[in-house]
Coordinates of C-alpha atoms in Angstrom, one line a residue:
M1328 CA -55.9 -189.2 -57.4
R1329 CA -54.7 -185.7 -59.9
H1330 CA -51.3 -185.0 -61.0
D1331 CA -50.0 -182.5 -62.8
I1332 CA -46.4 -183.1 -64.8
Y1333 CA -44.7 -180.1 -65.6
N1334 CA -41.6 -180.5 -67.4
Y1335 CA -38.5 -178.3 -66.4
N1336 CA -35.5 -177.7 -67.9
I1337 CA -34.0 -179.6 -64.9
D1338 CA -31.4 -182.2 -64.5
Y1339 CA -33.8 -184.2 -62.5
K1340 CA -34.2 -188.3 -63.9
P1341 CA -37.7 -190.3 -62.7
V1342 CA -35.6 -192.8 -59.7
I1343 CA -38.7 -195.7 -60.5
K1344 CA -36.6 -198.7 -61.4
I1345 CA -39.6 -201.5 -61.8
T1346 CA -42.4 -201.1 -62.1
A1347 CA -44.3 -204.6 -61.6
G1348 CA -46.0 -204.2 -58.2
T1349 CA -46.0 -200.6 -57.0
R1350 CA -48.2 -200.1 -54.5
T1351 CA -50.0 -196.1 -53.8
P1352 CA -52.5 -197.0 -50.7
N1353 CA -51.8 -193.4 -49.5
A1354 CA -52.3 -189.9 -50.3
V1355 CA -51.2 -186.8 -49.2
E1356 CA -52.2 -183.2 -49.6
F1357 CA -48.1 -181.2 -48.6
D1358 CA -49.0 -177.8 -47.8
K1359 CA -47.0 -175.3 -49.9
T1360 CA -45.3 -173.1 -47.7
K1361 CA -42.8 -176.1 -45.7
V1362 CA -41.1 -175.7 -49.5
T1363 CA -39.1 -172.9 -49.8
S1364 CA -39.2 -171.2 -54.1
W1365 CA -37.7 -169.7 -56.3
S1366 CA -38.3 -167.8 -59.5
Y1367 CA -37.9 -170.4 -62.8
N1368 CA -38.0 -168.7 -65.8
D1369 CA -39.9 -165.4 -64.6
R1370 CA -42.4 -168.1 -62.2
T1371 CA -42.9 -168.6 -58.9
V1372 CA -42.2 -172.0 -58.3
R1373 CA -41.9 -175.2 -55.7
I1374 CA -40.2 -177.5 -57.5
L1375 CA -39.6 -180.6 -55.9
P1376 CA -37.4 -183.5 -57.3
P1377 CA -38.7 -187.3 -57.8
G1378 CA -38.4 -189.6 -55.2
I1379 CA -39.5 -187.5 -52.4
I1380 CA -40.8 -189.3 -49.0
A1381 CA -43.6 -187.6 -48.0
A1382 CA -43.5 -186.5 -43.9
K1383 CA -45.6 -184.9 -41.1
D1384 CA -45.1 -182.0 -39.2
G1385 CA -47.1 -180.7 -37.0
E1386 CA -51.0 -181.5 -38.3
V1387 CA -49.2 -181.0 -41.8
F1388 CA -47.3 -182.7 -44.3
R1389 CA -44.4 -181.1 -46.3
P1390 CA -41.3 -183.3 -47.4
L1391 CA -39.4 -184.4 -45.4
P1392 CA -36.8 -181.5 -44.5
R1393 CA -33.2 -183.9 -45.1
Q1394 CA -30.2 -183.8 -47.3
N1395 CA -26.3 -184.1 -47.2
V1396 CA -24.3 -181.9 -47.4
T1397 CA -22.1 -181.0 -50.5
A1398 CA -19.2 -179.4 -48.7
D1399 CA -17.1 -179.6 -45.5
V1400 CA -18.4 -176.6 -42.8
A1401 CA -16.4 -175.4 -39.7
A1402 CA -18.1 -174.7 -36.7
N1403 CA -19.4 -171.8 -36.0
A1404 CA -19.9 -171.4 -40.1
T1405 CA -23.1 -169.2 -41.1
S1406 CA -24.1 -171.2 -44.3
F1407 CA -23.9 -174.8 -45.8
T1408 CA -24.8 -176.5 -49.4
C1409 CA -26.5 -179.0 -51.2
N1410 CA -28.2 -180.7 -53.6
H1411 CA -31.9 -180.0 -52.8
P1412 CA -32.0 -176.9 -50.7
Q1413 CA -35.4 -175.4 -51.0
V1414 CA -36.7 -179.2 -48.9
F1415 CA -35.7 -176.0 -45.9
V1416 CA -37.5 -173.2 -44.5
V1417 CA -36.8 -170.0 -42.6
G1418 CA -36.9 -170.8 -39.4
D1419 CA -36.0 -174.9 -40.1
V1420 CA -34.0 -175.4 -37.0
L1421 CA -31.5 -178.2 -38.6
T1422 CA -29.5 -181.4 -36.9
V1423 CA -27.2 -183.4 -37.2
V1424 CA -30.0 -186.5 -38.9
G1425 CA -29.8 -189.1 -36.1
A1426 CA -27.3 -190.3 -33.0
S1427 CA -23.9 -190.6 -34.4
E1428 CA -19.7 -189.7 -33.3
T1429 CA -16.9 -188.8 -33.4
V1430 CA -13.2 -191.3 -33.3
T1431 CA -10.2 -189.0 -34.0
I1432 CA -7.5 -190.8 -35.6
G1433 CA -4.1 -188.7 -33.6
G1434 CA -0.3 -189.7 -32.7
T1435 CA 2.2 -192.0 -35.0
W1436 CA 0.7 -195.3 -36.1
L1437 CA 3.0 -198.5 -37.4
A1438 CA 2.3 -200.7 -39.9
A1439 CA 1.2 -204.1 -37.4
D1440 CA -0.6 -201.4 -34.9
T1441 CA -4.9 -202.1 -34.1
L1442 CA -7.4 -200.7 -33.0
T1443 CA -10.3 -201.3 -32.1
V1444 CA -14.2 -199.2 -32.2
S1445 CA -16.6 -200.8 -29.9
L1446 CA -20.0 -200.1 -30.2
D1447 CA -22.7 -201.7 -28.3
D1448 CA -20.3 -204.6 -27.4
Q1449 CA -20.0 -205.2 -31.0
D1450 CA -16.4 -205.1 -31.4
Y1451 CA -14.5 -204.3 -35.0
T1452 CA -10.6 -204.7 -35.4
Y1453 CA -7.5 -203.0 -37.8
T1454 CA -4.6 -204.3 -38.2
V1455 CA -2.9 -200.9 -39.4
A1456 CA -0.8 -202.6 -42.6
A1457 CA 2.3 -202.4 -44.2
E1458 CA -0.2 -199.5 -47.5
D1459 CA -1.6 -197.3 -44.9
I1460 CA 2.2 -195.7 -43.4
G1461 CA 2.3 -192.8 -45.9
G1462 CA 5.0 -190.0 -46.0
S1463 CA 4.0 -188.3 -42.8
D1464 CA 1.7 -188.8 -39.9
T1465 CA -1.4 -186.4 -41.5
E1466 CA -1.4 -189.1 -44.4
T1467 CA -0.7 -191.8 -42.0
R1468 CA -3.3 -191.0 -39.6
A1469 CA -6.2 -190.1 -43.1
N1470 CA -5.1 -193.5 -44.9
I1471 CA -6.4 -195.8 -41.5
A1472 CA -9.6 -193.2 -40.2
V1473 CA -10.8 -194.4 -44.6
K1474 CA -9.7 -198.1 -43.4
L1475 CA -12.0 -197.8 -40.5
K1476 CA -14.7 -196.7 -42.4
D1477 CA -14.6 -199.8 -44.7
L1478 CA -14.2 -202.1 -41.2
L1479 CA -17.7 -200.8 -40.0
V1480 CA -19.2 -201.9 -42.6
D1481 CA -23.4 -202.5 -41.1
H1482 CA -22.7 -198.2 -39.7
T1483 CA -22.5 -195.1 -41.5
V1484 CA -19.3 -193.8 -41.4
Y1485 CA -18.3 -189.9 -43.0
V1486 CA -14.1 -189.7 -43.8
K1487 CA -12.0 -186.1 -42.6
D1488 CA -9.0 -186.1 -43.2
A1489 CA -8.1 -188.2 -39.1
V1490 CA -11.7 -188.3 -38.4
A1491 CA -14.6 -190.6 -38.6
R1492 CA -18.1 -189.4 -38.0
I1493 CA -20.2 -193.3 -36.6
F1494 CA -24.1 -193.6 -37.3
A1495 CA -25.9 -196.0 -35.5
A1496 CA -26.6 -198.8 -37.2
D1497 CA -30.5 -198.4 -37.6
F1498 CA -29.6 -193.7 -37.2
K1499 CA -31.1 -194.2 -34.9
K1500 CA -30.3 -196.1 -31.3
T1501 CA -28.1 -194.6 -29.1
E1502 CA -24.8 -197.6 -29.6
S1503 CA -22.4 -197.3 -26.9
L1504 CA -19.5 -195.9 -28.3
T1505 CA -15.9 -197.2 -26.7
V1506 CA -12.3 -197.3 -28.6
V1507 CA -8.8 -199.3 -28.0
E1508 CA -5.8 -199.2 -29.4
S1509 CA -1.8 -200.9 -29.9
S1510 CA 0.5 -199.3 -30.8
T1511 CA 3.4 -197.3 -29.1
A1512 CA 3.1 -193.4 -30.7
G1513 CA -0.6 -194.2 -31.9
T1514 CA -3.6 -192.8 -30.2
I1515 CA -7.8 -192.7 -30.5
T1516 CA -10.4 -191.2 -28.9
A1517 CA -13.8 -191.0 -29.4
G1518 CA -16.0 -187.9 -28.7
S1519 CA -17.7 -189.1 -26.3
G1520 CA -18.6 -193.2 -24.4
N1521 CA -22.1 -193.1 -26.7
L1522 CA -23.8 -192.0 -29.5
V1523 CA -25.0 -188.9 -29.1
S1524 CA -28.5 -187.7 -30.3
N1525 CA -29.5 -184.9 -33.2
P1526 CA -26.5 -182.2 -32.9
A1527 CA -27.9 -179.2 -33.5
V1528 CA -26.2 -178.5 -35.9
G1529 CA -28.6 -174.5 -36.6
T1530 CA -31.4 -172.6 -37.7
V1531 CA -32.1 -171.6 -41.1
S1532 CA -32.1 -168.0 -41.7
A1533 CA -32.0 -168.0 -45.3
V1534 CA -32.2 -170.5 -48.6
D1535 CA -30.8 -169.6 -51.5
V1536 CA -32.4 -172.8 -54.2
D1537 CA -30.5 -171.1 -57.2
N1538 CA -27.3 -171.7 -55.3
K1539 CA -27.9 -175.1 -53.6
T1540 CA -27.3 -172.8 -50.1
V1541 CA -28.8 -172.6 -47.0
T1542 CA -27.7 -170.1 -44.8
I1543 CA -27.8 -170.7 -40.5
S1544 CA -26.2 -169.0 -37.5
A1545 CA -22.9 -170.5 -36.3
A1546 CA -23.0 -173.7 -37.0
S1547 CA -23.1 -175.5 -33.4
T1548 CA -20.9 -178.5 -34.9
E1549 CA -18.5 -179.7 -38.1
L1550 CA -20.6 -181.0 -40.5
F1551 CA -18.6 -183.6 -42.9
S1552 CA -19.3 -183.6 -47.1
G1553 CA -21.8 -186.2 -47.1
V1554 CA -23.7 -185.9 -43.9
P1555 CA -26.8 -185.7 -43.8
V1556 CA -28.9 -183.0 -41.9
G1557 CA -31.9 -182.4 -40.9
V1558 CA -35.0 -181.0 -38.2
V1559 CA -36.1 -183.0 -35.6
G1560 CA -39.5 -184.1 -34.9
V1561 CA -40.4 -184.5 -39.1
T1562 CA -41.4 -187.9 -38.8
P1563 CA -41.3 -189.9 -42.4
M1564 CA -45.0 -190.7 -42.9
Y1565 CA -46.6 -193.5 -45.4
G1566 CA -44.3 -193.1 -48.4
M1567 CA -42.0 -191.8 -51.6
V1568 CA -44.4 -188.7 -54.0
M1569 CA -44.1 -189.1 -58.0
P1570 CA -41.3 -191.6 -58.6
T1571 CA -40.7 -190.8 -61.7
N1572 CA -40.9 -186.6 -62.3
S1573 CA -40.1 -183.6 -60.8
F1574 CA -43.7 -181.9 -59.2
D1575 CA -44.0 -178.7 -58.5
L1576 CA -46.5 -177.7 -55.2
E1577 CA -47.3 -173.9 -56.7
H1578 CA -49.3 -175.9 -59.7
C1579 CA -50.7 -179.1 -57.5
L1580 CA -50.9 -180.0 -53.4
N1581 CA -52.5 -183.3 -53.2
Y1582 CA -49.9 -186.4 -54.1
A1583 CA -49.0 -190.3 -53.8
T1584 CA -47.0 -192.1 -52.2
W1585 CA -45.9 -194.9 -53.3
S1586 CA -44.6 -198.2 -51.2
H1587 CA -44.2 -200.9 -52.9
L1588 CA -41.2 -199.8 -55.8
T1589 CA -37.9 -200.3 -56.7
V1590 CA -35.8 -197.5 -57.2
F1591 CA -32.7 -196.3 -58.6
A1592 CA -30.2 -195.5 -55.2
E1593 CA -28.1 -193.1 -56.9
R1594 CA -30.8 -190.5 -57.8
L1595 CA -32.8 -189.6 -54.8
P1596 CA -32.4 -186.7 -53.9
Y1597 CA -32.4 -188.1 -50.0
W1598 CA -32.2 -191.9 -48.3
D1599 CA -30.4 -193.0 -44.9
A1600 CA -30.6 -196.2 -43.0
E1601 CA -34.2 -194.6 -40.8
L1602 CA -35.3 -194.8 -44.3
T1603 CA -34.8 -198.4 -45.3
N1604 CA -35.7 -199.2 -42.1
L1605 CA -39.4 -197.4 -42.3
F1606 CA -40.1 -198.7 -45.6
K1607 CA -39.2 -201.8 -46.8
G1608 CA -41.2 -202.0 -49.4
I1609 CA -39.0 -200.0 -51.3
E1610 CA -35.9 -201.9 -52.6
L1611 CA -33.0 -199.9 -53.6
A1612 CA -30.6 -200.8 -56.7

């Protein structure tokens, strides 16, 4: 298996932590048209960071086209930012990755009020503490939303102000969702009665790698900082590519994939609960 390694002055760090027991049982040939190119030091490049997951898009392989947005995105916005926009190309149809729904905290809350979120009949109850009560109702509601994130420890939750977007524990199952409160004037509202699969975001019309910006048709869904977006129907396959070095598809398309290794979680270009379930041999440290 050929590995062409090019050292670029880009802030990419190796993701691999432990090499003992690593396995590279498969290999892929990427379609470089599925990665956006840009100019770097007067050269056309398609550089990817260490730790990309190989994915199948129809009949071709591409780097998994998923990223976490790095700033809030309002509904009807026409762009978003992410750390590695080159994994997207013009024409990609983007959605929020996985099954999720919002829960909104409203009204006036007092210490000792309670709220309960039920996901597939599993109840998560929180009692409002004195420390949650802020100088305004807005501040109190935001504090409670953060506590809701802490409460749902087996789910991924992203929070903006008084709204929490809750993702399925495995990122896929459309779990039922109900909410209830015991409060004189506080309210809690679910966006719907279940987690919704892949809410639409928009279609990619341009990718600016230098400025880490993806231009889309008007966003169909409000996105909070951290929320994952990606392309539906592109399936994670085989494992991780080049955990030790960045690589450039302008120079080589064929790479081994790693299925058993220990990596630094904070250095990964992308990860979610679905990948944790799929790749049991990849351990996060």
